[in-house]
Amino acid sequence: MPYFDTASAAPLHPVARQALLAALDEGWADPARLYREGRRARLLLDAAREAAAEAVGCRPDELVFTSSGTTAVHAGIAGALSGRRRVGRHLALSAVEHSSVLHSAAAHEAAGGSFTEVPVERSGAVDPAAYAGALRADTALACLQSANHEVGTEQPVAEVAALCAEAGVPLLVDAAQSLGWGPVAGRWSLLTASAHKWGGPAGVGLLAVRKGVRFAPQGPAGERESGRAPGFENLPAIMAAAASLRAVRDEAAAEAVRLRALVGRIRSVVAERVGDVEVVGDPERRLPHLVTFSCLYVDGETLLHELDRHGFSVSSGSSCTSSTLEPSHVLKAMGVLSEGNVRVSLPMGTAEADVDRFLDVLPGVVAEVRERLGAPVSAPPSPAPAASLVVDALGRRCPIPVIELAKVIGEVPVGATVTVLADDEAARLDIPAWCEMREQEYVGEEPADRGSAYVVRRLS
């Protein structure tokens, strides 16, 4: 069964498995002790730290191991903000950061601080100049992911890092999605990552803090990991994480070329074989293994279930697949279609035959889901003389409001409008996206008794 969701968690690398089993026998003792078993454990821990630091591009004494990537993000942001509290309490971050960064920002605001979200372009990347414009005299820390976890777009980290350095603001880079493919370029100050993203075991994160960065660890003090990650080190998992990081780096160059070609094939074939689809993210400046697309008139949850039934494990940023019932904050920030969203992230070693079978199966699955929802199967009929229409889609969730709009747009003359009443948050994103795909005019949103009224003018 092809597993195409390595952006969530990569399969355990064989080298990680070997290192983990070996460390269970050799690395079980307390590395802080001076007796024989403790000294052996310390040597193993130091070797893992050196290997990880080499991959990150920092000094071993600048890197600590944490219990997860999320913990690394929270500790890194809190420690940097506290260390620079005399400068101010403002935090800058992109609008498409991982939820762990957004949660840290929310906690910082609740404690009396402030933060600014830098908007992104439709590709999902920030404009370095716009990011620089968000830096203030009281900015204590800036955050920017190296590559986006939902659409694969790589961020201009080196450019932003230079601007932050010029402004005297440290930059924290969340490198969870990219570190397995190579080091992060630029003059970053702090870096975080998570082992299970590159084929290491879950429960190991990395936090690197450059020398010279003011940093004050928060929470109760600990004696281990420079006081920045309290608790007993999970040495077997740490060794497996470091060993697998080195192993995937050795394979990365060749695999990046191969997987980039497979992802390029997915991007082009999906656009050819599946009608009414939007492939999102930067087509060039992107991770080699990840592609995301959204399908009009499709319930994302149903689509994922059907693909799973055909043997494909993929993920989605559609609101109808999330517990919050809101579209992905990443897709929302990009202003792209969210309904029927599919993220495909290929693990190293993915067979070309598996990708071909996915591309054979996908069009039929999408067509089946659309038929089940009563979506239009052809272009809207020729214009008929009719007044502007109002479509009541209140209480109906994605993608029904857009389907109802598509059904009636041909019933109004060119220049007339269709008003869609909807209380689903996804409509705020998906109706404008539909207008752009269909070359119709999105007039705007107006308040309604319940929910909102979205006004669309027919142009053709």
Coordinates of C-alpha atoms in Angstrom, one line a residue, residues 290-460:
L290 CA 5.7 17.3 -2.0
V291 CA 2.8 18.5 -4.1
T292 CA -0.6 19.8 -3.2
F293 CA -3.7 20.3 -5.3
S294 CA -7.3 21.2 -4.7
C295 CA -10.4 20.0 -6.6
L296 CA -13.5 22.0 -7.1
Y297 CA -16.8 20.5 -6.0
V298 CA -15.2 17.8 -3.9
D299 CA -15.6 16.9 -0.2
G300 CA -12.0 16.5 1.0
E301 CA -12.8 14.0 3.7
T302 CA -14.7 11.7 1.2
L303 CA -11.9 12.1 -1.3
L304 CA -9.2 11.0 1.2
H305 CA -11.4 8.0 2.3
E306 CA -11.8 6.9 -1.3
L307 CA -8.1 7.2 -2.0
D308 CA -7.4 5.2 1.1
R309 CA -9.9 2.5 -0.1
H310 CA -7.8 2.3 -3.3
G311 CA -4.6 1.9 -1.2
F312 CA -3.2 5.4 -1.1
S313 CA -2.4 7.2 2.1
V314 CA -2.5 11.0 1.6
S315 CA -3.4 14.0 3.7
S316 CA -5.4 17.2 3.2
G317 CA -5.8 20.8 4.3
S318 CA -9.6 20.9 3.6
S319 CA -11.8 22.2 6.3
C320 CA -14.0 19.1 6.0
T321 CA -11.1 16.9 7.1
S322 CA -10.1 18.9 10.1
S323 CA -11.5 19.0 13.7
T324 CA -11.8 22.8 13.6
L325 CA -14.2 22.8 10.6
E326 CA -12.1 25.7 9.2
P327 CA -9.8 25.6 6.1
S328 CA -6.1 25.3 6.6
H329 CA -4.5 28.5 7.7
V330 CA -1.8 28.0 5.1
L331 CA -4.3 27.7 2.2
K332 CA -6.3 30.6 3.6
A333 CA -3.2 32.8 3.8
M334 CA -2.3 32.0 0.2
G335 CA -5.8 32.7 -1.0
V336 CA -6.1 29.5 -2.9
L337 CA -8.9 26.9 -3.2
S338 CA -9.2 24.7 -0.1
E339 CA -12.0 22.3 -1.0
G340 CA -11.0 18.9 -2.2
N341 CA -7.4 19.5 -1.1
V342 CA -4.9 16.7 -1.4
R343 CA -1.3 16.7 -0.2
V344 CA 1.0 14.1 -1.7
S345 CA 4.5 13.8 0.0
L346 CA 6.6 10.9 -1.4
P347 CA 9.0 9.0 0.9
M348 CA 12.5 8.2 -0.4
G349 CA 12.4 5.1 -2.5
T350 CA 8.9 5.7 -3.9
A351 CA 8.4 3.5 -7.0
E352 CA 7.4 5.2 -10.2
A353 CA 4.8 2.5 -10.7
D354 CA 3.0 3.6 -7.5
V355 CA 2.9 7.2 -8.8
D356 CA 1.5 6.0 -12.1
R357 CA -1.2 3.9 -10.4
F358 CA -2.1 6.9 -8.3
L359 CA -2.5 9.1 -11.4
D360 CA -4.7 6.4 -13.0
V361 CA -6.9 6.1 -10.0
L362 CA -7.3 9.7 -9.0
P363 CA -9.5 11.1 -11.9
G364 CA -12.1 8.3 -11.4
V365 CA -12.2 8.9 -7.7
V366 CA -12.7 12.6 -8.1
A367 CA -15.4 12.1 -10.7
E368 CA -17.2 9.6 -8.4
V369 CA -17.2 12.0 -5.5
R370 CA -18.4 14.9 -7.6
E371 CA -21.2 12.8 -9.0
R372 CA -22.2 11.7 -5.5
L373 CA -22.5 15.4 -4.5
G374 CA -24.4 16.4 -7.6
A375 CA -21.6 18.7 -9.0
P376 CA -21.8 20.0 -12.5
V377 CA -20.1 17.8 -15.0
S378 CA -19.8 20.3 -17.9
A379 CA -19.5 24.0 -18.6
P380 CA -22.5 26.1 -17.5
P381 CA -25.3 26.4 -20.1
S382 CA -25.6 29.4 -22.4
P383 CA -26.9 32.5 -20.8
A384 CA -30.7 32.8 -20.4
P385 CA -32.5 36.0 -19.6
A386 CA -33.0 36.0 -15.9
A387 CA -32.6 38.4 -13.0
S388 CA -29.8 38.2 -10.5
L389 CA -30.2 35.1 -8.3
V390 CA -29.7 34.4 -4.6
V391 CA -28.5 30.9 -3.5
D392 CA -29.3 29.9 0.0
A393 CA -26.5 27.6 1.2
L394 CA -26.8 28.3 4.9
G395 CA -26.1 25.4 7.1
R396 CA -24.3 23.5 4.2
R397 CA -20.6 22.8 4.3
C398 CA -17.9 22.7 1.7
P399 CA -18.1 22.1 -1.2
I400 CA -21.9 22.5 -1.5
P401 CA -22.0 26.4 -1.6
V402 CA -19.6 26.4 -4.5
I403 CA -21.4 23.6 -6.3
E404 CA -24.7 25.5 -6.0
L405 CA -23.0 28.6 -7.3
A406 CA -21.7 26.7 -10.3
K407 CA -25.1 25.2 -11.1
V408 CA -26.8 28.6 -11.4
I409 CA -24.2 31.0 -12.8
G410 CA -25.4 30.2 -16.3
E411 CA -29.0 31.2 -15.4
V412 CA -28.1 34.9 -15.1
P413 CA -27.1 37.1 -18.0
V414 CA -23.6 38.4 -18.4
G415 CA -23.2 41.4 -16.0
A416 CA -25.8 40.1 -13.5
T417 CA -24.9 38.7 -10.1
V418 CA -25.4 35.6 -8.1
T419 CA -25.4 36.0 -4.3
V420 CA -24.5 33.0 -2.2
L421 CA -25.6 32.9 1.4
A422 CA -23.3 30.7 3.4
D423 CA -22.2 30.3 7.0
D424 CA -19.3 27.9 6.3
E425 CA -15.9 29.6 6.9
A426 CA -14.5 27.8 3.8
A427 CA -16.8 29.7 1.5
R428 CA -14.8 32.9 2.3
L429 CA -11.9 31.3 0.6
D430 CA -13.4 28.9 -2.0
I431 CA -15.9 31.2 -3.7
P432 CA -13.2 33.8 -4.7
A433 CA -10.9 31.0 -5.7
W434 CA -13.7 29.5 -7.9
C435 CA -14.2 33.0 -9.5
E436 CA -10.5 33.2 -10.4
M437 CA -10.6 29.7 -11.9
R438 CA -13.8 30.3 -13.8
E439 CA -12.8 33.9 -14.9
Q440 CA -15.9 35.4 -13.2
E441 CA -15.8 38.5 -11.0
Y442 CA -15.9 38.2 -7.3
V443 CA -17.6 41.4 -6.2
G444 CA -17.2 40.9 -2.5
E445 CA -18.7 39.8 0.8
E446 CA -21.6 41.5 2.6
P447 CA -23.1 40.9 6.0
A448 CA -26.2 38.7 6.1
D449 CA -28.7 37.8 8.8
R450 CA -26.8 34.5 9.3
G451 CA -23.4 34.0 7.9
S452 CA -22.3 36.1 4.9
A453 CA -23.5 37.0 1.4
Y454 CA -20.9 36.4 -1.3
V455 CA -21.6 38.3 -4.5
V456 CA -20.4 37.0 -7.9
R457 CA -20.8 38.8 -11.2
R458 CA -21.0 36.7 -14.4
L459 CA -18.4 37.9 -17.0
S460 CA -18.8 35.2 -19.6

